[in-house]
Short mmCIF file of C-alpha atoms and ligand atoms in Angstrom, two decimals:
data_model
loop_
_atom_site.label_atom_id
_atom_site.label_comp_id
_atom_site.label_asym_id
_atom_site.label_seq_id
_atom_site.Cartn_x
_atom_site.Cartn_y
_atom_site.Cartn_z
CA UNK A 21 -8.98 -29.13 -0.69
CA UNK A 22 -5.96 -30.91 0.84
CA UNK A 23 -3.96 -29.71 3.35
CA UNK A 24 -0.85 -30.01 1.43
CA UNK A 25 -1.79 -28.47 -1.74
CA UNK A 26 0.94 -26.52 -2.96
CA UNK A 27 -0.26 -22.88 -3.04
CA UNK A 28 1.21 -19.93 -4.96
CA UNK A 29 0.91 -16.89 -3.63
CA UNK A 30 0.63 -13.97 -5.41
CA UNK A 31 -1.17 -11.71 -3.24
CA UNK A 32 1.44 -9.97 -1.69
CA UNK A 33 -0.23 -6.14 -1.48
CA UNK A 34 -3.11 -7.71 0.60
CA UNK A 35 -0.98 -8.89 3.01
CA UNK A 36 2.61 -10.73 3.12
CA UNK A 37 4.20 -14.27 5.24
CA UNK A 38 5.07 -13.06 8.11
CA UNK A 39 9.26 -13.77 8.20
CA UNK A 40 10.04 -16.36 10.54
CA UNK A 41 13.27 -14.24 11.68
CA UNK A 42 10.62 -11.67 12.79
CA UNK A 43 8.15 -14.27 14.78
CA UNK A 44 11.24 -15.30 16.43
CA UNK A 45 12.19 -11.43 17.65
CA UNK A 46 8.29 -11.31 19.04
CA UNK A 47 7.98 -14.42 20.95
CA UNK A 48 10.19 -13.90 24.24
CA UNK A 49 7.85 -10.75 24.36
CA UNK A 50 4.92 -12.94 25.00
CA UNK A 51 5.16 -15.05 28.22
CA UNK A 52 9.04 -14.17 29.11
CA UNK A 53 9.76 -10.69 28.78
CA UNK A 54 6.00 -9.58 29.57
CA UNK A 55 6.68 -6.38 31.58
CA UNK A 56 4.71 -3.15 30.62
CA UNK A 57 7.34 -0.77 29.08
CA UNK A 58 6.09 2.18 31.33
CA UNK A 59 6.69 0.35 34.62
CA UNK A 60 9.83 1.34 36.82
CA UNK A 61 11.23 -2.20 37.83
CA UNK A 62 14.46 -4.02 36.22
CA UNK A 63 12.05 -6.45 34.55
CA UNK A 64 10.34 -4.51 32.23
CA UNK A 65 13.54 -2.65 30.52
CA UNK A 66 13.59 -5.87 28.13
CA UNK A 67 9.92 -4.56 26.33
CA UNK A 68 11.27 -1.15 27.23
CA UNK A 69 14.35 -1.49 25.04
CA UNK A 70 12.53 -3.85 22.73
CA UNK A 71 10.30 -0.79 21.55
CA UNK A 72 12.97 2.20 21.83
CA UNK A 73 15.40 -0.19 19.66
CA UNK A 74 12.41 -1.07 17.04
CA UNK A 75 11.64 2.99 16.95
CA UNK A 76 15.38 3.99 16.06
CA UNK A 77 15.78 0.88 13.27
CA UNK A 78 12.04 2.63 12.05
CA UNK A 79 13.50 6.28 12.12
CA UNK A 80 17.00 5.30 10.90
CA UNK A 81 15.31 3.33 7.94
CA UNK A 82 13.81 7.04 7.00
CA UNK A 83 16.61 9.24 8.06
CA UNK A 84 14.17 10.44 10.95
CA UNK A 85 14.31 10.99 14.42
CA UNK A 86 13.38 8.30 16.93
CA UNK A 87 10.86 10.71 18.44
CA UNK A 88 8.77 11.64 15.41
CA UNK A 89 7.75 8.12 15.33
CA UNK A 90 4.73 7.03 16.38
CA UNK A 91 3.65 3.60 16.59
CA UNK A 92 -0.10 2.64 15.45
CA UNK A 93 -2.19 -0.59 14.75
CA UNK A 94 -1.63 -0.39 10.88
CA UNK A 95 -1.83 1.27 7.82
CA UNK A 96 -5.63 2.57 8.32
CA UNK A 97 -5.13 4.06 11.52
CA UNK A 98 -2.27 5.86 10.46
CA UNK A 99 -3.81 7.16 7.95
CA UNK A 100 -6.91 8.23 10.01
CA UNK A 101 -4.76 10.39 12.38
CA UNK A 102 -2.67 11.51 10.34
CA UNK A 103 -5.86 13.19 8.17
CA UNK A 104 -8.43 13.93 11.05
CA UNK A 105 -5.80 15.37 13.37
CA UNK A 106 -4.10 17.77 11.10
CA UNK A 107 -7.57 18.50 9.92
CA UNK A 108 -8.36 19.61 13.38
CA UNK A 109 -4.97 21.41 14.66
CA UNK A 110 -5.14 23.52 11.46
CA UNK A 111 -8.66 24.13 10.93
CA UNK A 112 -8.40 28.19 12.14
CA UNK A 113 -6.20 28.32 8.70
CA UNK A 114 -8.52 26.23 6.80
CA UNK A 115 -10.48 23.69 6.16
CA UNK A 116 -9.72 22.30 2.84
CA UNK A 117 -8.08 18.89 1.83
CA UNK A 118 -6.50 17.97 -1.29
CA UNK A 119 -6.12 14.26 -2.20
CA UNK A 120 -6.59 11.69 -5.38
CA UNK A 121 -9.15 9.69 -6.40
CA UNK A 122 -7.08 6.38 -6.30
CA UNK A 123 -6.11 6.45 -2.28
CA UNK A 124 -6.57 3.81 -0.44
CA UNK A 125 -10.00 3.54 1.39
CA UNK A 126 -8.80 4.30 4.69
CA UNK A 127 -7.68 7.99 3.44
CA UNK A 128 -10.91 8.24 0.97
CA UNK A 129 -12.99 7.29 3.29
CA UNK A 130 -11.33 9.40 6.30
CA UNK A 131 -11.73 12.36 3.72
CA UNK A 132 -15.28 11.49 3.52
CA UNK A 133 -15.92 11.55 6.57
CA UNK A 134 -14.20 15.31 7.02
CA UNK A 135 -16.59 16.63 4.51
CA UNK A 136 -19.34 15.37 6.62
CA UNK A 137 -18.24 17.54 9.20
CA UNK A 138 -17.78 20.70 7.06
CA UNK A 139 -14.05 20.51 5.38
CA UNK A 140 -14.19 20.12 1.77
CA UNK A 141 -11.98 17.89 -0.29
CA UNK A 142 -10.71 17.67 -3.70
CA UNK A 143 -10.24 14.41 -5.28
CA UNK A 144 -7.33 14.76 -7.86
CA UNK A 145 -8.04 12.94 -11.26
CA UNK A 146 -5.38 10.83 -12.30
CA UNK A 147 -3.65 10.33 -15.84
CA UNK A 148 -4.38 6.86 -17.90
CA UNK A 149 -0.69 5.21 -15.97
CA UNK A 150 -2.72 6.93 -12.68
CA UNK A 151 -0.19 9.64 -11.75
CA UNK A 152 -1.44 12.75 -10.29
CA UNK A 153 -0.90 15.42 -12.54
CA UNK A 154 1.07 18.09 -11.26
CA UNK A 155 -0.43 21.18 -13.10
CA UNK A 156 -4.18 20.42 -11.66
CA UNK A 157 -2.89 19.93 -7.77
CA UNK A 158 -0.91 23.47 -8.06
CA UNK A 159 -5.17 24.60 -9.71
CA UNK A 160 -5.77 22.72 -6.42
CA UNK A 161 -4.60 24.79 -3.82
CA UNK A 162 -6.32 27.41 -2.30
CA UNK A 163 -5.87 30.00 0.36
CA UNK A 164 -7.62 27.45 2.74
CA UNK A 165 -5.82 24.52 1.93
CA UNK A 166 -4.54 22.84 5.01
CA UNK A 167 -3.39 19.52 3.89
CA UNK A 168 -2.36 17.19 1.19
CA UNK A 169 -2.37 13.94 1.12
CA UNK A 170 -1.37 11.44 -1.83
CA UNK A 171 -0.01 7.56 -1.72
CA UNK A 172 3.85 7.00 -2.43
CA UNK A 173 2.29 3.85 -4.50
CA UNK A 174 -1.07 2.96 -5.49
CA UNK A 175 -2.10 -0.52 -3.61
CA UNK A 176 -3.50 -1.53 -7.00
CA UNK A 177 -1.91 -0.89 -9.82
CA UNK A 178 1.55 -0.26 -8.01
CA UNK A 179 2.00 3.30 -9.63
CA UNK A 180 4.33 5.26 -7.89
CA UNK A 181 3.70 9.23 -7.72
CA UNK A 182 6.18 11.82 -7.82
CA UNK A 183 5.95 12.55 -4.26
CA UNK A 184 8.91 14.36 -4.54
CA UNK A 185 7.66 17.06 -6.42
CA UNK A 186 4.58 16.93 -4.80
CA UNK A 187 6.07 17.42 -1.19
CA UNK A 188 7.97 20.96 -3.35
CA UNK A 189 4.90 21.96 -4.53
CA UNK A 190 3.10 21.66 -0.52
CA UNK A 191 6.42 23.30 0.76
CA UNK A 192 6.52 26.26 -1.50
CA UNK A 193 2.39 26.93 -0.39
CA UNK A 194 3.08 26.26 3.19
CA UNK A 195 0.56 23.36 3.44
CA UNK A 196 1.32 19.84 5.07
CA UNK A 197 1.87 16.86 2.82
CA UNK A 198 1.04 13.46 4.61
CA UNK A 199 1.82 10.28 2.02
CA UNK A 200 0.05 6.74 2.47
CA UNK A 201 3.50 4.86 2.20
CA UNK A 202 1.92 1.51 3.50
CA UNK A 203 2.54 -0.43 -0.25
CA UNK A 204 5.99 1.63 -0.84
CA UNK A 205 7.92 1.56 2.67
CA UNK A 206 10.68 -1.40 2.82
CA UNK A 207 10.07 -2.00 -0.92
CA UNK A 208 11.64 1.42 -2.10
CA UNK A 209 13.47 3.83 -0.68
CA UNK A 210 12.19 6.47 1.37
CA UNK A 211 13.82 9.53 3.16
CA UNK A 212 12.01 11.94 4.49
CA UNK A 213 14.14 14.92 4.11
CA UNK A 214 15.16 13.86 0.77
CA UNK A 215 11.44 13.97 -0.34
CA UNK A 216 10.20 16.34 2.04
CA UNK A 217 6.96 14.61 3.33
CA UNK A 218 5.44 15.44 6.68
CA UNK A 219 3.85 12.95 7.94
CA UNK A 220 4.01 9.39 6.22
CA UNK A 221 1.91 6.15 7.21
CA UNK A 222 3.55 2.33 6.54
CA UNK A 223 2.12 -0.78 8.34
CA UNK A 224 3.84 -3.97 9.19
CA UNK A 225 1.96 -6.54 7.37
CA UNK A 226 2.52 -5.39 3.86
CA UNK A 227 6.66 -5.73 5.03
CA UNK A 228 6.48 -9.29 6.34
CA UNK A 229 6.10 -8.07 9.77
CA UNK A 230 2.86 -9.04 12.18
CA UNK A 231 -0.47 -7.41 11.65
CA UNK A 232 -2.11 -5.25 13.45
CA UNK A 233 0.99 -3.14 14.16
CA UNK A 234 2.03 0.14 11.92
CA UNK A 235 3.36 3.72 12.42
CA UNK A 236 3.33 7.42 11.51
CA UNK A 237 6.13 9.52 11.23
CA UNK A 238 5.19 13.24 11.87
CA UNK A 239 7.81 15.75 11.32
CA UNK A 240 9.11 17.86 14.02
CA UNK A 241 7.03 21.16 14.34
CA UNK A 242 3.78 19.43 13.31
CA UNK A 243 1.18 20.40 14.88
CA UNK A 244 -1.16 16.97 15.10
CA UNK A 245 -3.48 16.46 18.37
CA UNK A 246 -3.60 13.45 20.02
CA UNK A 247 -5.39 10.31 18.36
CA UNK A 248 -6.19 8.07 21.57
CA UNK A 249 -6.52 10.03 24.83
CA UNK A 250 -5.42 8.03 28.46
CA UNK A 251 -1.87 7.08 29.40
CA UNK A 252 1.21 9.07 28.50
CA UNK A 253 2.55 6.50 25.55
CA UNK A 254 3.85 7.67 22.65
CA UNK A 255 4.73 11.15 23.93
CA UNK A 256 1.08 11.53 25.24
CA UNK A 257 -0.58 11.38 21.56
CA UNK A 258 -1.65 7.99 20.88
CA UNK A 259 -2.80 6.03 24.58
CA UNK A 260 -2.58 2.45 25.29
CA UNK A 261 0.11 0.05 26.68
CA UNK A 262 2.40 -0.69 23.87
CA UNK A 263 2.14 -3.78 21.51
CA UNK A 264 5.88 -4.80 22.64
CA UNK A 265 5.77 -8.09 20.68
CA UNK A 266 4.09 -6.07 17.59
CA UNK A 267 6.54 -3.34 17.66
CA UNK A 268 9.61 -5.52 18.33
CA UNK A 269 8.29 -7.69 15.01
CA UNK A 270 7.88 -4.05 13.27
CA UNK A 271 11.35 -3.21 13.87
CA UNK A 272 12.76 -6.55 12.77
CA UNK A 273 10.69 -6.50 9.84
CA UNK A 274 11.88 -3.19 8.97
CA UNK A 275 15.54 -3.73 9.59
CA UNK A 276 15.38 -6.86 7.11
CA UNK A 277 13.59 -4.65 4.64
CA UNK A 278 16.13 -2.09 4.74
CA UNK A 279 18.78 -4.57 4.49
CA UNK A 280 17.78 -6.76 1.65
CA UNK A 281 15.93 -3.84 -0.20
CA UNK A 282 18.37 -3.79 -2.89
CA UNK A 283 18.40 -7.27 -3.98
CA UNK A 284 14.80 -7.82 -3.38
CA UNK A 285 13.90 -4.88 -5.85
CA UNK A 286 16.24 -6.51 -8.67
CA UNK A 287 15.18 -9.87 -8.20
CA UNK A 288 11.34 -9.27 -7.68
CA UNK A 289 11.61 -6.40 -10.95
CA UNK A 290 13.20 -9.31 -13.04
CA UNK A 291 10.60 -11.56 -12.38
CA UNK A 292 7.81 -8.96 -12.43
CA UNK A 293 8.73 -8.08 -15.91
CA UNK A 294 8.79 -12.01 -17.25
CA UNK A 295 5.80 -12.16 -16.06
CA UNK A 296 4.46 -9.32 -17.60
CA UNK A 297 6.04 -9.83 -20.96
CA UNK A 298 5.24 -13.14 -21.28
CA UNK A 299 1.62 -12.87 -20.60
CA UNK A 300 1.10 -9.53 -22.92
CA UNK A 301 3.16 -11.85 -25.35
CA UNK A 302 1.18 -15.04 -25.55
CA UNK A 303 -2.78 -13.68 -24.17
CA UNK A 304 -4.45 -11.76 -26.59
CA UNK A 305 -6.97 -8.71 -26.51
CA UNK A 306 -4.77 -7.57 -22.78
CA UNK A 307 -3.58 -4.59 -21.34
CA UNK A 308 -1.33 -3.67 -18.43
CA UNK A 309 -2.69 -1.38 -15.83
CA UNK A 310 -0.80 1.50 -14.13
CA UNK A 311 2.54 2.97 -14.91
CA UNK A 312 5.02 0.62 -17.20
CA UNK A 313 8.53 1.89 -15.75
CA UNK A 314 7.74 3.95 -12.27
CA UNK A 315 5.86 0.72 -10.67
CA UNK A 316 6.24 -0.85 -7.16
CA UNK A 317 8.63 -4.04 -8.23
CA UNK A 318 6.43 -6.45 -7.06
CA UNK A 319 3.32 -5.41 -9.15
CA UNK A 320 1.30 -6.61 -12.03
CA UNK A 321 -2.03 -5.41 -12.58
CA UNK A 322 -3.19 -7.14 -16.32
CA UNK A 323 -7.03 -6.35 -17.91
CA UNK A 324 -8.32 -9.40 -19.83
CA UNK A 325 -10.65 -8.33 -22.31
CA UNK A 326 -14.05 -10.12 -22.89
CA UNK A 327 -13.74 -11.81 -19.14
CA UNK A 328 -14.87 -11.57 -15.58
CA UNK A 329 -11.81 -11.13 -12.99
CA UNK A 330 -14.23 -13.05 -10.46
CA UNK A 331 -14.43 -16.32 -12.69
CA UNK A 332 -10.75 -16.07 -13.56
CA UNK A 333 -9.74 -15.52 -10.07
CA UNK A 334 -12.05 -18.20 -8.61
CA UNK A 335 -10.46 -20.68 -11.15
CA UNK A 336 -6.75 -19.58 -10.96
CA UNK A 337 -7.36 -20.47 -7.10
CA UNK A 338 -8.41 -23.86 -8.18
CA UNK A 339 -5.26 -24.02 -9.63
CA UNK A 340 -3.42 -23.21 -6.25
CA UNK A 341 -2.79 -19.64 -7.47
CA UNK A 342 -3.64 -16.51 -4.96
CA UNK A 343 -4.58 -13.29 -6.38
CA UNK A 344 -7.09 -10.52 -6.46
CA UNK A 345 -9.21 -8.76 -8.47
CA UNK A 346 -8.77 -5.47 -7.07
CA UNK A 347 -8.29 -4.38 -3.57
CA UNK A 348 -9.00 -7.24 -0.80
CA UNK A 349 -11.83 -4.53 0.45
CA UNK A 350 -13.39 -4.09 -2.77
CA UNK A 351 -13.59 -7.72 -3.31
CA UNK A 352 -17.34 -9.20 -2.67
CA UNK A 353 -18.80 -5.64 -4.23
CA UNK A 354 -19.86 -5.50 -7.92
CA UNK A 355 -18.30 -2.32 -8.91
CA UNK A 356 -15.04 -2.18 -10.52
CA UNK A 357 -12.48 -0.81 -8.43
CA UNK A 358 -12.09 3.05 -8.12
CA UNK A 359 -8.68 3.16 -9.27
CA UNK A 360 -9.14 1.50 -12.88
CA UNK A 361 -12.08 3.66 -13.12
CA UNK A 362 -10.01 7.10 -12.19
CA UNK A 363 -7.50 5.64 -15.02
CA UNK A 364 -10.35 5.54 -17.67
CA UNK A 365 -10.86 1.82 -17.95
CA UNK A 366 -14.19 1.16 -19.00
CA UNK A 367 -16.55 -0.83 -16.76
CA UNK A 368 -16.37 -3.93 -18.83
CA UNK A 369 -12.87 -4.21 -18.96
CA UNK A 370 -12.03 -2.76 -15.56
CA UNK A 371 -14.14 -5.95 -14.52
CA UNK A 372 -11.66 -8.29 -16.46
CA UNK A 373 -8.81 -7.15 -14.44
CA UNK A 374 -5.99 -9.31 -12.35
CA UNK A 375 -3.45 -7.72 -9.72
CA UNK A 376 -0.73 -10.11 -9.15
CA UNK A 377 2.10 -8.88 -6.50
CA UNK A 378 5.22 -11.01 -6.06
CA UNK A 379 7.69 -11.39 -3.60
CA UNK A 380 11.16 -12.58 -3.12
CA UNK A 381 10.05 -16.10 -2.51
CA UNK A 382 8.45 -16.75 -5.53
CA UNK A 383 10.09 -17.89 -8.72
CA UNK A 384 10.59 -18.46 -12.24
CA UNK A 385 9.06 -21.96 -12.42
CA UNK A 386 5.91 -20.55 -10.66
CA UNK A 387 5.45 -17.70 -13.38
CA UNK A 388 5.78 -20.24 -16.13
CA UNK A 389 3.34 -22.20 -14.47
CA UNK A 390 0.92 -19.19 -13.88
CA UNK A 391 1.50 -18.32 -17.26
CA UNK A 392 0.57 -20.88 -18.47
CA UNK A 393 -2.72 -21.36 -16.37
CA UNK A 394 -3.90 -17.77 -17.13
CA UNK A 395 -3.50 -18.78 -20.64
CA UNK A 396 -5.92 -22.04 -20.39
CA UNK A 397 -8.25 -19.76 -18.02
CA UNK A 398 -8.60 -17.18 -20.19
CA UNK A 399 -9.26 -18.81 -23.29
CA UNK A 400 -11.95 -20.70 -21.54
CA UNK A 401 -13.29 -17.76 -20.02
CA UNK A 402 -13.49 -16.15 -23.43
CA UNK A 403 -14.85 -19.30 -25.39
CA UNK A 404 -18.21 -19.10 -23.10
CA UNK A 405 -18.33 -14.97 -23.47
CA UNK A 406 -21.29 -13.78 -25.87
CA UNK A 407 -19.26 -10.56 -26.02
CA UNK A 408 -15.99 -12.65 -27.27
CA UNK A 409 -18.27 -14.02 -29.60
CA UNK A 410 -19.75 -11.32 -31.24
CA UNK A 411 -16.14 -9.97 -31.37
CA UNK A 412 -14.88 -13.10 -33.34
CA UNK A 413 -18.11 -12.85 -35.47
CA UNK A 414 -17.09 -9.24 -36.62
CA UNK A 415 -13.78 -10.40 -37.90
CA UNK A 416 -12.16 -8.86 -35.20
C1 PLP B 529 -3.14 -2.26 3.20
C2 PLP B 529 -2.75 -0.69 2.86
C3 PLP B 529 -3.58 -0.25 4.18
C4 PLP B 529 -4.02 -0.11 4.91
O1 PLP B 529 -2.91 -0.60 5.88
P1 PLP B 529 -3.37 -1.77 7.44
O2 PLP B 529 -2.07 -2.20 7.86
O3 PLP B 529 -4.24 -3.24 6.64
O4 PLP B 529 -4.67 -0.98 7.96
C5 PLP B 529 -3.52 1.24 3.90
N1 PLP B 529 -3.36 2.29 2.66
C6 PLP B 529 -2.73 1.44 1.79
C7 PLP B 529 -1.75 2.16 0.38
C8 PLP B 529 -2.52 0.11 1.77
O5 PLP B 529 -1.76 -1.31 0.82
#
């Protein structure tokens, strides 16, 4: 592999490139303004201000108050905190939680942990496009239900959930509603009052910010326990000296995301539809996974019959194209992704899936090259597939 090989990066759901403007914003807080925000002397004011400013920018981006934003070490921590701390704080009222079968593992594994601690969890089915069924949600509600946690948009298939309707149902029943908005925040408009969520998780590295920083929005009035015990940072709920460069970078990334959202959504949607339409028209025996319209502007997910997604990924990699066959966390295991199984794909079709997630930096020329490579590779893999041979022999 040569050093200067050109890469076409189509895995923005796994992580994004940190924007150079974000890096520039972060740099002074390493060696220049390194003061601890909790210190009293003048020198620490720059750090203190940077944290306050990022909190304000993020609050504004959601229509929230600054004191409702808590910095964390990323999306996984925010999900863990929201679910575990709500479970603990509300267990006198009940010990039942509702979530969906297509959540990120940060939510699913947290729920499984709570089951081992005596909580009961309902994992809702989704329809074939990956949408939670509201009637099933209503039926799942019990007198002891304390929390509904449903993601805003899915990281694999891009489907956007009817979050507003879910929030209304939760509110009517006096149940807390948390949403994992890691894939949606900064990519589609979100307002915590218009949508009505009580808690929301987001992460820096999915919006061209740094890795290892995120936040949890907690609506005023929600009883929630401290997640990290120690100092008085984050209103005594998440102790530890603030990750000042990370927070400054997250604030800048949020600001850029909000300011460029409209333009980016338009550009990504056009490019996504171009890629999707060409692949569907030019590669036979292919389906699109996820909702055709209600999906993230940058998400494409295909299932190619008669091939293995892993082989496709390796060959795309050799052509300089970075994609994913499921979520990064499940790669390495041979089970098809829980999300693809939940939308009803049979194992053999789920195995032939490919996720391509774009950014505003991608171009139409890149998409043309990618379509050509997909066609060439899928044809080659099918030519080696005994299943495809059988299928062709049977006269289709
Ligand atoms: C990436 C992701 C997470 C985890 O965020 P980290 O910052 O990597 O911990 C959680 N949920 C969803 C939907 C994600 O896409």
